[in-house]
Phi, psi and omega in degrees: 000339185230156173231154177235138176283121185299330183271317186264337183082004179289132179264130181242155173279127182262337180220155178300144178255148179227111182305324182291343177262312180221126184264343179203160179227150172237121180249147172250117183248135179243136177243132176247152178295128188297324181297318180292317181293316184294320184271356177057034180288153179259050176245157179301125180276157176267109182239161175208151179237157178214150172266135178242124179260126180239118175263130179272130178270138178284148172231161182280091183235012177229138177277162175295152176232124179284150178289341177217153174278333180222127176254135179236126179230180179209153176223154173263164183291342178258018177299131180286153178297139180068027171278143178292134182247318190197147175248127179262140180228127172232141179237168184216140179289341180288174182241172176059218180300332181296344177249006180273122187269151165234129184252150172210156180254145171243101184251123177299150179301144179247164178297330181287342176079017178218155178290138182270342180219156174229163178231140173286122191305316187257348179260336182080013179275122177270134182234154177290145181240357180219169170273141185257014179294143177055033180279134180277342181261150183257350177206161176237143178229128181206177181251151171240140180240131174249132179234124181284179184056045179053038175095006182248359187248225181282151181235154172220161183235154173214165180255150178231133173236000000 
């Protein structure tokens, strides 16, 4: 995975690294006295070894993945406003903030002119936003979007009914 410059001792990456596969490396580096190596003398060389610890830093290179392609929930007509209806879950292979989700809903406009549901941005809990009494429709269909890095990274979509 790594190469070392024989003259300078600088260690380079020889192959791509992936934090999700290996998070750290320990290398054993040996240094020989340049005069002995260059002249190919058969005298004891002056060598020394060192351990080099390399920690791989994670980067945001994976999108969120929903636990389902379609979420189905239900409400009764007497459901109180802001009652929990459904919890949406998306996960990410990345770590830290890169795996922290921000959720939002994309709800088509309704005849009533108001959103029927809201979502808690960081928990993914969908809540009722209206009273459903005397409603002419029997279901609502909309999208939920999860964006990693607290809403600044990669996004994925799923459907909610």
